[in-house]
């Protein structure tokens, strides 16, 4: 059964999901997005993703084309029509199609696209990222995180060029993922995930104001509080990563992914706290994820 996507008012098979070449999302990266998951028929943290989408839209003066309930309804409907119990969802809102000019007044109105895609990329692409169960090998990228003074990192926008360049650096040197430093030289985040270390029984991660305020990041901090595991949002240096007892990345895409090496320095992986948090988050998905596809585990 083909995956069904939604494009500007219509549900269409994935291979026919297309927007205009005049769309300002395509021309200027003028738009926002969210990525989330459906596992065993349950959608996880849809409300939080819609909260962040609304905030990103407000920050960019972008009017969402649908209200929150309708957006949630479209996402669930696409999953139901696809009959897909394990699938990834991407919500994309752009400024819309119009004359190619840096002036939002020329667009006809925002585009809304909901894409569904399988949890792993096709094997023939050679992308190995998801397969590294034992632990990722990271490399610090030369390219830096765009500073908050230039663009607010909490906006999940369609501008990912720094992150793409960082990922290319990592791949070309035989690594799985890149770490971006901020302009001060402190660790910011990975190209597509937030970063955590465990050091002397303490969980540490960079402050949300300097990175994407990840929903998985927040979930992990919450799980740590519940487990009375001390945690701290603080500046981290590369030395903190190199000497960590454990290190892991978080994202809706990969949940919690252990890190086995940073810039050639091995880190024990997966460590006990990483494994415990991973178990807890998967359990949370089962217990708190909203069942949207009949036939899922009750
Ligand atoms: C740059 C960046 N940081 C962090 C994350 C993790 O965020 P979340 O846990 O909300 O998926 C992502 C996810 O797409 C990301 O692109």
Coordinates of C-alpha atoms and ligand atoms in Angstrom, one line a residue:
X1 CA 0.0 0.0 0.0
X2 CA 1.6 3.4 -0.9
X3 CA 2.1 5.9 1.8
X4 CA -0.4 8.8 1.6
X5 CA 0.7 12.4 1.9
X6 CA -1.2 15.6 2.1
X7 CA -0.5 18.6 -0.1
X8 CA -2.5 21.8 0.0
X9 CA -5.9 20.3 0.6
X10 CA -5.5 16.9 -1.1
X11 CA -4.4 13.5 0.1
X12 CA -2.1 12.0 -2.6
X13 CA 0.2 8.9 -2.9
X14 CA 3.8 9.8 -1.8
X15 CA 5.2 9.7 -5.4
X16 CA 2.7 12.4 -6.4
X17 CA 3.4 14.7 -3.4
X18 CA 4.7 17.9 -5.1
X19 CA 4.5 21.7 -4.6
X20 CA 5.0 24.5 -7.1
X21 CA 8.6 25.3 -8.2
X22 CA 7.6 28.9 -7.4
X23 CA 7.0 28.0 -3.8
X24 CA 9.1 30.3 -1.5
X25 CA 10.0 27.3 0.6
X26 CA 11.9 26.0 -2.4
X27 CA 13.1 29.4 -3.6
X28 CA 14.2 30.9 -0.3
X29 CA 13.9 28.2 2.4
X30 CA 11.1 30.4 3.6
X31 CA 9.2 28.0 5.9
X32 CA 9.2 25.7 8.9
X33 CA 8.8 22.0 9.6
X34 CA 8.3 19.3 12.3
X35 CA 9.4 15.7 12.2
X36 CA 7.6 13.1 14.4
X37 CA 7.0 9.4 14.6
X38 CA 4.3 6.8 14.6
X39 CA 5.3 3.5 16.3
X40 CA 3.0 0.5 16.5
X41 CA 0.1 2.8 15.5
X42 CA 0.8 5.4 18.2
X43 CA 1.8 8.9 17.5
X44 CA 4.2 10.5 20.0
X45 CA 4.1 14.0 21.3
X46 CA 2.0 15.4 18.5
X47 CA 0.8 18.2 20.8
X48 CA 4.4 19.3 21.6
X49 CA 5.3 19.3 17.9
X50 CA 2.3 21.4 17.0
X51 CA 3.2 23.8 19.9
X52 CA 6.7 24.2 18.4
X53 CA 5.3 24.6 14.9
X54 CA 3.0 27.4 16.1
X55 CA 5.9 29.1 17.8
X56 CA 8.1 28.9 14.8
X57 CA 5.3 30.3 12.6
X58 CA 4.7 33.2 15.0
X59 CA 8.4 34.0 15.1
X60 CA 8.6 34.1 11.3
X61 CA 5.3 36.0 10.9
X62 CA 4.0 33.0 8.9
X63 CA 0.2 32.3 9.1
X64 CA -0.5 28.6 9.6
X65 CA -3.0 27.6 6.9
X66 CA -5.0 25.4 9.3
X67 CA -5.9 25.6 13.0
X68 CA -4.3 23.2 15.4
X69 CA -7.2 20.7 15.5
X70 CA -7.4 20.5 11.8
X71 CA -3.6 20.1 11.5
X72 CA -3.7 17.2 14.0
X73 CA -6.6 15.7 12.0
X74 CA -4.8 15.9 8.7
X75 CA -1.7 14.2 10.2
X76 CA -3.8 11.4 11.7
X77 CA -5.9 11.0 8.5
X78 CA -2.7 10.6 6.4
X79 CA -1.5 7.9 8.7
X80 CA -4.9 6.1 8.7
X81 CA -5.2 6.3 4.9
X82 CA -1.6 4.9 4.6
X83 CA -2.4 2.1 7.0
X84 CA 1.2 2.5 8.3
X85 CA 1.8 1.5 11.9
X86 CA 5.5 2.4 11.9
X87 CA 6.1 5.5 9.9
X88 CA 7.7 9.0 10.1
X89 CA 5.7 12.2 9.6
X90 CA 7.0 15.5 8.5
X91 CA 4.8 18.6 8.6
X92 CA 6.1 21.4 6.3
X93 CA 4.6 24.9 6.1
X94 CA 6.1 27.4 3.7
X95 CA 5.3 31.0 2.7
X96 CA 3.7 29.5 -0.5
X97 CA 4.0 30.0 -4.2
X98 CA 4.4 33.3 -5.9
X99 CA 6.5 35.7 -7.9
X100 CA 10.2 35.0 -7.1
X101 CA 10.9 38.1 -5.0
X102 CA 12.0 38.4 -1.4
X103 CA 8.6 40.0 -0.5
X104 CA 6.1 37.8 1.3
X105 CA 3.2 39.9 -0.2
X106 CA 3.7 38.2 -3.6
X107 CA 2.8 34.8 -2.3
X108 CA -0.7 33.4 -2.7
X109 CA -0.7 32.0 0.9
X110 CA 1.1 29.4 2.9
X111 CA 1.6 25.8 1.6
X112 CA 0.9 22.9 3.9
X113 CA 2.5 19.5 3.2
X114 CA 2.4 16.4 5.4
X115 CA 4.8 13.8 4.2
X116 CA 4.9 10.2 5.4
X117 CA 8.1 8.2 5.0
X118 CA 9.6 4.9 6.1
X119 CA 11.7 5.0 9.3
X120 CA 14.9 4.1 7.5
X121 CA 16.3 5.5 4.2
X122 CA 16.5 3.0 1.3
X123 CA 19.5 0.7 1.6
X124 CA 20.8 1.6 -1.8
X125 CA 21.5 5.1 -0.7
X126 CA 24.3 3.8 1.5
X127 CA 23.1 5.9 4.5
X128 CA 24.4 4.0 7.5
X129 CA 23.3 6.4 10.3
X130 CA 20.3 4.5 11.7
X131 CA 22.2 1.1 11.5
X132 CA 24.8 2.0 14.0
X133 CA 23.1 0.4 17.0
X134 CA 26.3 0.1 19.1
X135 CA 27.2 3.7 18.9
X136 CA 27.8 6.6 16.6
X137 CA 31.2 8.0 15.6
X138 CA 31.1 11.8 15.7
X139 CA 33.4 14.5 14.3
X140 CA 33.5 18.1 15.2
X141 CA 32.6 20.1 12.1
X142 CA 34.6 23.2 11.0
X143 CA 31.3 24.9 10.2
X144 CA 29.7 26.6 13.2
X145 CA 26.2 26.9 14.5
X146 CA 24.5 30.0 13.3
X147 CA 24.5 32.3 16.4
X148 CA 21.2 33.3 18.1
X149 CA 22.1 36.9 17.3
X150 CA 21.8 36.1 13.6
X151 CA 18.9 33.6 13.7
X152 CA 16.9 32.2 16.6
X153 CA 17.9 28.5 16.9
X154 CA 14.6 27.5 18.5
X155 CA 12.8 28.2 15.2
X156 CA 12.7 24.9 13.3
X157 CA 13.0 26.5 9.9
X158 CA 13.7 25.2 6.4
X159 CA 17.3 26.6 6.6
X160 CA 19.5 23.7 7.4
X161 CA 22.5 24.5 5.3
X162 CA 25.0 24.7 8.2
X163 CA 23.7 21.3 9.4
X164 CA 23.9 19.8 5.9
X165 CA 27.5 21.0 5.5
X166 CA 28.4 19.7 8.9
X167 CA 26.9 16.3 8.1
X168 CA 28.8 16.2 4.7
X169 CA 32.1 16.9 6.6
X170 CA 31.3 14.0 8.9
X171 CA 30.3 11.6 6.1
X172 CA 33.3 12.5 4.0
X173 CA 35.7 11.7 6.8
X174 CA 34.1 8.3 7.5
X175 CA 32.0 9.4 10.5
X176 CA 28.3 9.1 11.2
X177 CA 27.4 12.5 12.5
X178 CA 28.8 16.0 13.1
X179 CA 29.0 18.2 16.2
X180 CA 28.5 21.9 15.7
X181 CA 30.2 24.3 18.1
X182 CA 28.7 27.7 18.8
X183 CA 30.6 30.9 18.0
X184 CA 32.2 30.8 21.5
X185 CA 33.6 27.3 20.8
X186 CA 31.2 25.5 23.2
X187 CA 29.3 22.4 22.0
X188 CA 25.9 23.3 20.6
X189 CA 24.3 20.2 19.0
X190 CA 24.7 17.6 16.4
X191 CA 23.6 18.3 12.8
X192 CA 20.2 16.8 13.4
X193 CA 20.1 16.0 17.1
X194 CA 20.7 17.4 20.6
X195 CA 23.6 16.1 22.6
X196 CA 24.0 14.9 26.2
X197 CA 26.8 13.6 28.3
X198 CA 26.9 11.7 31.5
X199 CA 29.7 12.5 33.8
X200 CA 30.1 11.3 37.4
X201 CA 26.4 10.3 37.4
X202 CA 25.3 13.7 36.2
X203 CA 23.4 14.3 33.0
X204 CA 24.5 17.5 31.1
X205 CA 23.3 19.2 27.9
X206 CA 23.7 22.6 26.4
X207 CA 21.0 25.3 27.2
X208 CA 17.9 25.4 25.1
X209 CA 18.4 29.0 24.2
X210 CA 21.5 28.1 22.1
X211 CA 20.2 25.1 20.2
X212 CA 16.9 23.6 18.8
X213 CA 14.7 23.1 21.9
X214 CA 14.3 19.4 21.1
X215 CA 11.2 17.6 22.2
X216 CA 13.2 14.4 22.9
X217 CA 15.7 16.5 24.8
X218 CA 12.9 17.8 27.0
X219 CA 11.5 14.3 27.4
X220 CA 14.9 13.0 28.5
X221 CA 15.3 15.8 31.0
X222 CA 11.9 15.0 32.4
X223 CA 12.7 11.3 32.6
X224 CA 15.9 12.1 34.5
X225 CA 13.9 14.3 37.0
X226 CA 11.5 11.4 37.5
X227 CA 14.3 9.0 38.1
X228 CA 16.1 11.5 40.4
X229 CA 19.1 11.5 38.1
X230 CA 20.8 14.9 38.6
X231 CA 20.8 16.9 35.4
X232 CA 22.0 20.3 34.3
X233 CA 21.7 22.6 31.3
X234 CA 25.1 24.1 30.9
X235 CA 28.0 25.1 28.6
X236 CA 29.8 22.0 27.5
X237 CA 33.3 21.9 26.0
X238 CA 34.8 19.3 23.7
X239 CA 36.9 18.2 26.7
X240 CA 33.6 17.4 28.5
X241 CA 32.7 15.2 25.5
X242 CA 36.1 13.5 25.2
X243 CA 36.2 12.6 28.9
X244 CA 32.5 11.7 29.3
X245 CA 31.4 8.4 30.9
X246 CA 28.6 8.3 28.4
X247 CA 27.4 10.4 25.5
X248 CA 24.2 10.2 23.4
X249 CA 22.2 12.1 20.9
X250 CA 18.5 12.7 21.0
X251 CA 15.9 13.4 18.3
X252 CA 12.4 12.4 17.3
X253 CA 14.0 10.6 14.4
X254 CA 16.3 8.3 16.4
X255 CA 15.1 8.8 20.0
X256 CA 18.3 8.1 22.0
X257 CA 21.4 7.1 20.1
X258 CA 24.6 6.2 21.9
X259 CA 27.8 7.8 20.9
X260 CA 30.9 5.5 20.8
X261 CA 33.5 8.0 19.6
X262 CA 34.1 11.8 19.4
X263 CA 37.0 13.0 17.2
X264 CA 38.8 9.7 17.6
X265 CA 38.4 9.5 21.4
X266 CA 36.4 6.3 22.3
X267 CA 33.5 6.6 24.8
X268 CA 32.0 3.4 26.4
X269 CA 28.7 2.8 24.5
X270 CA 26.0 2.2 25.1
X271 CA 26.4 3.1 28.7
X272 CA 24.0 2.1 31.5
X273 CA 22.2 5.5 31.8
X274 CA 21.9 5.8 28.0
X275 CA 20.3 2.3 27.9
X276 CA 18.0 3.1 30.8
X277 CA 16.8 6.3 29.3
X278 CA 16.3 4.6 25.9
X279 CA 14.2 1.9 27.6
X280 CA 12.2 4.5 29.4
X281 CA 11.5 6.6 26.3
X282 CA 10.3 3.6 24.3
X283 CA 8.1 2.6 27.3
X284 CA 6.7 6.2 27.3
X285 CA 5.9 5.9 23.6
X286 CA 3.9 2.8 24.3
X287 CA 2.1 4.2 27.3
X288 CA 1.6 7.9 26.3
X289 CA 1.6 7.8 22.5
X290 CA -1.9 8.4 21.1
X291 CA -3.3 5.3 19.4
X292 CA -4.4 6.5 16.0
X293 CA -4.4 3.3 13.9
X294 CA -6.9 0.6 14.9
X295 CA -5.2 -2.7 15.5
X296 CA -2.4 -1.2 17.6
X297 CA -1.6 -2.6 21.0
X298 CA -4.3 -1.4 23.4
Ligands
LIG1 C1 19.4 20.6 14.7 C2 18.5 19.7 15.5 N1 18.7 19.6 16.8 C3 17.9 18.8 17.5 C4 16.9 18.0 17.0 C5 16.1 17.1 17.9 O1 14.8 17.7 18.1 P1 13.5 16.8 18.4 O2 13.9 15.9 19.6 O3 12.4 17.7 18.7 O4 13.3 15.9 17.2 C6 16.7 18.1 15.6 C7 15.6 17.3 15.1 O5 15.2 17.5 13.9 C8 17.4 19.0 14.8 O6 17.3 19.1 13.5

